[in-house]
mmCIF file of C-alpha atoms in Angstrom:
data_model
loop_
_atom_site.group_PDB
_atom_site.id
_atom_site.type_symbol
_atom_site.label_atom_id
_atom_site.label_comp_id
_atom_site.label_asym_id
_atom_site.label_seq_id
_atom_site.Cartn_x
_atom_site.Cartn_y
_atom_site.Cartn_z
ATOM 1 C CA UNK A 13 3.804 20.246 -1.309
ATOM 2 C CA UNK A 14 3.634 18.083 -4.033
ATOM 3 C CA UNK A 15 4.926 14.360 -4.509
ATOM 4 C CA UNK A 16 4.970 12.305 -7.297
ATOM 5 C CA UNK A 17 5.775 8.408 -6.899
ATOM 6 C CA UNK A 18 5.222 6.150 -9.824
ATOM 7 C CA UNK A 19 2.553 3.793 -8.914
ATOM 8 C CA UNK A 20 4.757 0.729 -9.713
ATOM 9 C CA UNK A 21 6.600 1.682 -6.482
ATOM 10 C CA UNK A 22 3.160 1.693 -4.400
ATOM 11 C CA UNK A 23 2.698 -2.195 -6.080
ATOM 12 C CA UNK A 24 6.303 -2.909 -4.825
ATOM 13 C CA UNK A 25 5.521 -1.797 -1.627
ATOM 14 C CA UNK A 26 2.496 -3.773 -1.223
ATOM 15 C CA UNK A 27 3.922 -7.322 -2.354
ATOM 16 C CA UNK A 28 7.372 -6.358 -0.336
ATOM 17 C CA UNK A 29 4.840 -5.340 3.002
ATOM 18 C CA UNK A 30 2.872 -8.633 2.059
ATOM 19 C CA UNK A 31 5.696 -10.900 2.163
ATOM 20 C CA UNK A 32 7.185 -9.639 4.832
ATOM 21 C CA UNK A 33 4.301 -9.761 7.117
ATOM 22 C CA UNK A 34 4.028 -13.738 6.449
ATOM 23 C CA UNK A 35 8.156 -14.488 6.837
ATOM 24 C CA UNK A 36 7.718 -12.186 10.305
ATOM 25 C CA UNK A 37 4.991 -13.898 11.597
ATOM 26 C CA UNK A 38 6.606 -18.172 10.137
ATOM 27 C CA UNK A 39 10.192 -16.975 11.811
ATOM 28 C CA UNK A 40 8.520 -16.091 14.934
ATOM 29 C CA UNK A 41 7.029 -19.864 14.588
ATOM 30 C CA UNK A 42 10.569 -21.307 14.640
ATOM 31 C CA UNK A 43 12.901 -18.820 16.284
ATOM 32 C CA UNK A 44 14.300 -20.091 19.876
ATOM 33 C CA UNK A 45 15.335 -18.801 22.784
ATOM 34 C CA UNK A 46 18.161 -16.243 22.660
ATOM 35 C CA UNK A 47 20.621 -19.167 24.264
ATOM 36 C CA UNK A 48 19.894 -23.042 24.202
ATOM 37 C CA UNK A 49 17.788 -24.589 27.185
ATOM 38 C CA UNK A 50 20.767 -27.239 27.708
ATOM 39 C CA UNK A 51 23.014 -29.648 25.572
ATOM 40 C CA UNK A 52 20.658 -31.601 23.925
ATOM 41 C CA UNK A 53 19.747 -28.002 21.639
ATOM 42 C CA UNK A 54 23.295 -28.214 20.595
ATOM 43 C CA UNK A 55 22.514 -30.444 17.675
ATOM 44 C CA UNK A 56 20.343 -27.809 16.116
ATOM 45 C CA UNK A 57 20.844 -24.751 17.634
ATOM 46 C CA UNK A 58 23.049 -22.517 15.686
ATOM 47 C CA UNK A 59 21.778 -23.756 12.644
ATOM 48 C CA UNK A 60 17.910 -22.801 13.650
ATOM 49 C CA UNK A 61 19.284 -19.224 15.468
ATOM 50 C CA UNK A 62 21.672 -18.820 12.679
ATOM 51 C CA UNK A 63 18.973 -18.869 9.338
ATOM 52 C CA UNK A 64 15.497 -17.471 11.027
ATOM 53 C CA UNK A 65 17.889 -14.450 11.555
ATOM 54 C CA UNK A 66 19.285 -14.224 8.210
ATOM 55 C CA UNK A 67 15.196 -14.616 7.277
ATOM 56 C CA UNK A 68 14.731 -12.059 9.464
ATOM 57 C CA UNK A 69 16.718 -9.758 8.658
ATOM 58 C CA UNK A 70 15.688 -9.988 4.633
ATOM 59 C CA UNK A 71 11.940 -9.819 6.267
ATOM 60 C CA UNK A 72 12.922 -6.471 7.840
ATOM 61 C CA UNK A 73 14.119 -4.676 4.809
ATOM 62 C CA UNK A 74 11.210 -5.548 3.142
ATOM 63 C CA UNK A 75 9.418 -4.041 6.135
ATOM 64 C CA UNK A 76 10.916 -1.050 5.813
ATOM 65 C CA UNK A 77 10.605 -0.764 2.282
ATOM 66 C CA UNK A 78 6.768 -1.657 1.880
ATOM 67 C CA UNK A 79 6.025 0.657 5.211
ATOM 68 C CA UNK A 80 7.518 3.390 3.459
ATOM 69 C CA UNK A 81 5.216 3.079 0.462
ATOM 70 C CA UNK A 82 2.156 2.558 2.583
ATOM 71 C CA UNK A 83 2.653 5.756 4.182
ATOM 72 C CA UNK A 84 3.407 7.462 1.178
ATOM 73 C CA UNK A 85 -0.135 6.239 -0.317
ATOM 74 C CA UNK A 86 -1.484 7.712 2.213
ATOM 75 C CA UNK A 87 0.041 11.324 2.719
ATOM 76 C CA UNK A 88 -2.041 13.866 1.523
ATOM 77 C CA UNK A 89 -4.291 12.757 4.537
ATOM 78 C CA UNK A 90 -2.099 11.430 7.131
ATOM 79 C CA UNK A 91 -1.840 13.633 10.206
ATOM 80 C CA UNK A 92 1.333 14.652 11.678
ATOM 81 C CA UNK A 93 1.083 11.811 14.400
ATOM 82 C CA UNK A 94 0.756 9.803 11.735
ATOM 83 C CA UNK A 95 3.912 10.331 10.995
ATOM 84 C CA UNK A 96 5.285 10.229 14.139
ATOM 85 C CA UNK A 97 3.751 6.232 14.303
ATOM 86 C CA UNK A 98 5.716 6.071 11.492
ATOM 87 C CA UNK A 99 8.886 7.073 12.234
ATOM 88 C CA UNK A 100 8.207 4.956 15.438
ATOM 89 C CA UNK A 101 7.698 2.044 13.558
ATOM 90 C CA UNK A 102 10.529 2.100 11.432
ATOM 91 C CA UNK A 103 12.819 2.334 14.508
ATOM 92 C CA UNK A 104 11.488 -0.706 15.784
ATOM 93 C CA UNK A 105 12.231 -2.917 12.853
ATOM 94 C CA UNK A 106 15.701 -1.515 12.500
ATOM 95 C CA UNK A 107 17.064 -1.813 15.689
ATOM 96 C CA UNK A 108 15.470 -5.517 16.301
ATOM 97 C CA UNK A 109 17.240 -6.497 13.476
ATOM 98 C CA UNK A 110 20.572 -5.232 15.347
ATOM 99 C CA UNK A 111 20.572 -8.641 17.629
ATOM 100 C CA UNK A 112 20.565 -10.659 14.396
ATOM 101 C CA UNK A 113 24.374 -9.511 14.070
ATOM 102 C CA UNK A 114 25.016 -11.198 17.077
ATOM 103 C CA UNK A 115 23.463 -14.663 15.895
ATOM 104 C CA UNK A 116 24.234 -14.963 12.791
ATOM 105 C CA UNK A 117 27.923 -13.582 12.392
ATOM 106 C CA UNK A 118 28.913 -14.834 16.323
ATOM 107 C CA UNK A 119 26.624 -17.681 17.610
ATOM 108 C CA UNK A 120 28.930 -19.986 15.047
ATOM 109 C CA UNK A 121 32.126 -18.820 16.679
ATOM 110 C CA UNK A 122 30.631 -18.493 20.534
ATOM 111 C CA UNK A 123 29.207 -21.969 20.482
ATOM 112 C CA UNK A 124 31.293 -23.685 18.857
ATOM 113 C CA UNK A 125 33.257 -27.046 20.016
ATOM 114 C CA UNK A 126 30.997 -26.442 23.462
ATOM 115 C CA UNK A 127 30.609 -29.980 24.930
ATOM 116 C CA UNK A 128 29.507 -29.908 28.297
ATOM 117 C CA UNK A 129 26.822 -27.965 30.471
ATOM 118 C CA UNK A 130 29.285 -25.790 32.166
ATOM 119 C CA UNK A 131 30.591 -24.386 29.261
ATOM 120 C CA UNK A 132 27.306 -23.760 27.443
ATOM 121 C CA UNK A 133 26.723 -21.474 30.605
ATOM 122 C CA UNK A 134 29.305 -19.557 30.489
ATOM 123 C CA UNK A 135 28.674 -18.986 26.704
ATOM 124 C CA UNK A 136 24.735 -18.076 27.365
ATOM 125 C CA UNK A 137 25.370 -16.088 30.005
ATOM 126 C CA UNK A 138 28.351 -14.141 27.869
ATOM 127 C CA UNK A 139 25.295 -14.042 25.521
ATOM 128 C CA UNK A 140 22.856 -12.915 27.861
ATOM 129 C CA UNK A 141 25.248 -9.933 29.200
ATOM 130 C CA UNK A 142 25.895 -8.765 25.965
ATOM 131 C CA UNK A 143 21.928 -8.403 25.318
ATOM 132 C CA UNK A 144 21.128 -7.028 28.109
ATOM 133 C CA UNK A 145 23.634 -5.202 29.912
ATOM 134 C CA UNK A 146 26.557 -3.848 27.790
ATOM 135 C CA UNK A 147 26.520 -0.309 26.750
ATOM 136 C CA UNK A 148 24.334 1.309 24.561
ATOM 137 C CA UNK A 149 23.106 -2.041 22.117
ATOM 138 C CA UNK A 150 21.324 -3.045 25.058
ATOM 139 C CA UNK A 151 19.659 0.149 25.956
ATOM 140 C CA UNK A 152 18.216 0.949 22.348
ATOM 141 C CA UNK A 153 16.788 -2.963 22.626
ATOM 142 C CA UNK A 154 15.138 -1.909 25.825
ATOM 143 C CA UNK A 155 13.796 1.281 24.378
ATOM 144 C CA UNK A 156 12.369 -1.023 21.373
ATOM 145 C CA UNK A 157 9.116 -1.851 23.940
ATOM 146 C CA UNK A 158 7.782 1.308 25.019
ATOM 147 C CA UNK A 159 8.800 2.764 20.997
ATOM 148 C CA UNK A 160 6.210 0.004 20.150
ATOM 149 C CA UNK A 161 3.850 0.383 22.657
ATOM 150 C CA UNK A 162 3.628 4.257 21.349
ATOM 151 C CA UNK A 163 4.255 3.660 17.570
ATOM 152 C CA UNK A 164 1.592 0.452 16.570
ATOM 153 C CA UNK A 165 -1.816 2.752 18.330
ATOM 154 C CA UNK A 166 -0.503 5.638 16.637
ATOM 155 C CA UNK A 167 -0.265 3.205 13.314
ATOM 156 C CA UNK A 168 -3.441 2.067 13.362
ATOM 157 C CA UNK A 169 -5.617 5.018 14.388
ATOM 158 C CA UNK A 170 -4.141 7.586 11.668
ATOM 159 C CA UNK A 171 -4.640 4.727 8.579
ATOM 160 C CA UNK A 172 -7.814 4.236 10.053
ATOM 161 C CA UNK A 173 -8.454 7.922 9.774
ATOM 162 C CA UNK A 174 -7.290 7.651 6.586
ATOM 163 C CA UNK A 175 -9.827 6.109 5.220
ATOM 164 C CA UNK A 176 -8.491 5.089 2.029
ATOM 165 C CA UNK A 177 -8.405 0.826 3.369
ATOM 166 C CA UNK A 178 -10.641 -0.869 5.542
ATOM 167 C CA UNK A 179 -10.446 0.280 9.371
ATOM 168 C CA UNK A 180 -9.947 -3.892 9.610
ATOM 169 C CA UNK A 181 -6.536 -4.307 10.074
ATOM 170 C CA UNK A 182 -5.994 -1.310 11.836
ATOM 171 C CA UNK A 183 -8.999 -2.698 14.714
ATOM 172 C CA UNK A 184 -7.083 -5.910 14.157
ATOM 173 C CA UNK A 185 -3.156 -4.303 15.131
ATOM 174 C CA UNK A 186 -5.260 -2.727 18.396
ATOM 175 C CA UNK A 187 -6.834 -5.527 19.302
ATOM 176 C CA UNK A 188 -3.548 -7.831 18.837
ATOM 177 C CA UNK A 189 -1.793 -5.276 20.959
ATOM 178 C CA UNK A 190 -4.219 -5.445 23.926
ATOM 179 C CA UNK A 191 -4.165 -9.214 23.635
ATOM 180 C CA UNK A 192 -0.458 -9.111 23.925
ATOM 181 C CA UNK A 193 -0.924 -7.841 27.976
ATOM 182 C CA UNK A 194 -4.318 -10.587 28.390
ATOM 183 C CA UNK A 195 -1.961 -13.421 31.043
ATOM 184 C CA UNK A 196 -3.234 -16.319 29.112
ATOM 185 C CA UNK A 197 -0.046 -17.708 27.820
ATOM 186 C CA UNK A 198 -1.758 -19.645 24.771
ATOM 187 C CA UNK A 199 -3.152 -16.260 23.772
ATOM 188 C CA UNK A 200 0.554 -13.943 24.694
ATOM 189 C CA UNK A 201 2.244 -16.448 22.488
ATOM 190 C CA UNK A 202 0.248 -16.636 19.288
ATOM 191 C CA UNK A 203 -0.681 -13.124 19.027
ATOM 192 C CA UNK A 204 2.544 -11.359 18.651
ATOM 193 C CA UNK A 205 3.422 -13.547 15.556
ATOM 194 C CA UNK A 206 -0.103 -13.066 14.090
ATOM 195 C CA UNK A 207 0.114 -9.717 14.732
ATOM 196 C CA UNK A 208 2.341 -9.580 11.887
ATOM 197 C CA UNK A 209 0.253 -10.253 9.034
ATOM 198 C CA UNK A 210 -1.751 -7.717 9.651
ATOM 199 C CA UNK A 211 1.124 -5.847 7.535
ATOM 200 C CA UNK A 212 0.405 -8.579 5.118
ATOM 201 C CA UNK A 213 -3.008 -7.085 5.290
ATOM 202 C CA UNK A 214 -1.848 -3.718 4.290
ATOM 203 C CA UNK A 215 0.336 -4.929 1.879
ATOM 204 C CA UNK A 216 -2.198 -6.780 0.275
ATOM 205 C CA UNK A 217 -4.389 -3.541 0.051
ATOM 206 C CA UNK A 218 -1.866 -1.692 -1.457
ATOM 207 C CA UNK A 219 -0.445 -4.507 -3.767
ATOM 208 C CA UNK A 220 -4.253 -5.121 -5.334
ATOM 209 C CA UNK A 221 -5.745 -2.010 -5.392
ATOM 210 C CA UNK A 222 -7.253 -0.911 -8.660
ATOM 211 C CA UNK A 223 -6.154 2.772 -9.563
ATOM 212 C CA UNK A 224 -8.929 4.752 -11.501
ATOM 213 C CA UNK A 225 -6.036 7.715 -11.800
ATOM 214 C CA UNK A 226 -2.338 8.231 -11.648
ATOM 215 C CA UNK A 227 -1.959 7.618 -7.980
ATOM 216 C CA UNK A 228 1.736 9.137 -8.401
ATOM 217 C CA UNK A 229 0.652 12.660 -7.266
ATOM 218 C CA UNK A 230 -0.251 13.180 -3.906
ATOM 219 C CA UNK A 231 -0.370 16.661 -2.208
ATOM 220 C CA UNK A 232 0.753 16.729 1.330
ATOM 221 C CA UNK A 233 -1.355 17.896 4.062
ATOM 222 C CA UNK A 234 -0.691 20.054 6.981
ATOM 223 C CA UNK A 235 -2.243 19.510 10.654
#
């Protein structure tokens, strides 16, 4: 099988994956809690929930789209598990996004006019149920860890197999991972939002890299 991208889509890909990776890893920085800890959040709350989702969900579609030309640099070597980290991936960034509905088209409406504690509790925990335990939204957002947990090794190990980048940021997306389970809170709550520019990483590889030949033809390889 052959397949022919024009390189300026592999560039695209790169800056989009590069980009991304920093505006995943600055909203994680700001984003609150799913429901505000008590009245005096209601000043800033919606606000804050309201525009690191609208962030986030521009910083997912650039995700998706740089992911996609990653992979596609690297497919005349990638494995068929490779693909199946892939396709792994991709489902995790677009159904997180899915709970961004929720704060950025709702939270205005939901929290609106609330002005004591007793109503901001019924509110969060109408939030809360509708997260967590109503129908299928909240099952796909529970499937999202163990998708992860299967898709990021898979990831790293077949671009690291690759061997058209560095092994780097694929030892660094292993490493982040295993950190993620280490119960030192200071570590557990920097290293999922680093873990993100390790796409930036990638990106950055495929944004700069200097093309001796027409890198649009590629021809596919079979396990």
């Amino acid at each position: 099988m052959n397949v022919n991208v024009p390189s300026v889509f592999f560039r695209f890909s790169g800056w989009a994956l590069l980009i991304a990776g920093i505006m995943h890893t600055l909203i994680q920085f700001v984003h609150l809690d799913d429901v505000p800890e008590g009245m005096a959040q209601m000043s800033y709350f919606v606000d804050v929930a309201v525009w690191s989702h609208v962030a986030l969900i521009f910083a997912v579609a650039l995700t998706l789209f740089g992911l996609t030309g990653l992979f596609l640099r690297h497919i005349a070597v990638l494995r068929w598990w490779g693909w199946v980290g892939f396709a792994c991936m991709f489902l995790v960034f677009y159904y997180d996004v899915t709970h961004a509905v929720l704060q950025v088209f709702q939270y205005p409406i939901l929290f609106d006019g609330i002005q004591d504690e007793q109503k901001l509790k019924e509110v969060s925990d109408l939030v809360m149920r509708i997260q967590t335990e109503s129908g299928i939204g909240s099952t796909l957002m529970r499937m999202l860890f163990p998708v992860m947990l299967l898709g990021t090794p898979l990831m790293a190990v077949s671009l690291w197999r690759a061997r058209i980048y560095s092994k780097w940021p694929a030892v660094a997306q292993i490493v982040l991972l295993v950190v993620l389970f280490v119960p030192i809170e200071a570590l557990m709550r920097y290293a999922f939002p680093v873990s993100f520019l390790v796409y930036s990483w990638y990106g950055a590889l495929l944004a700069f890299e200097r093309l001796n030949v027409p890198q649009a033809s590629s021809a596919g390889h079979a396990a």
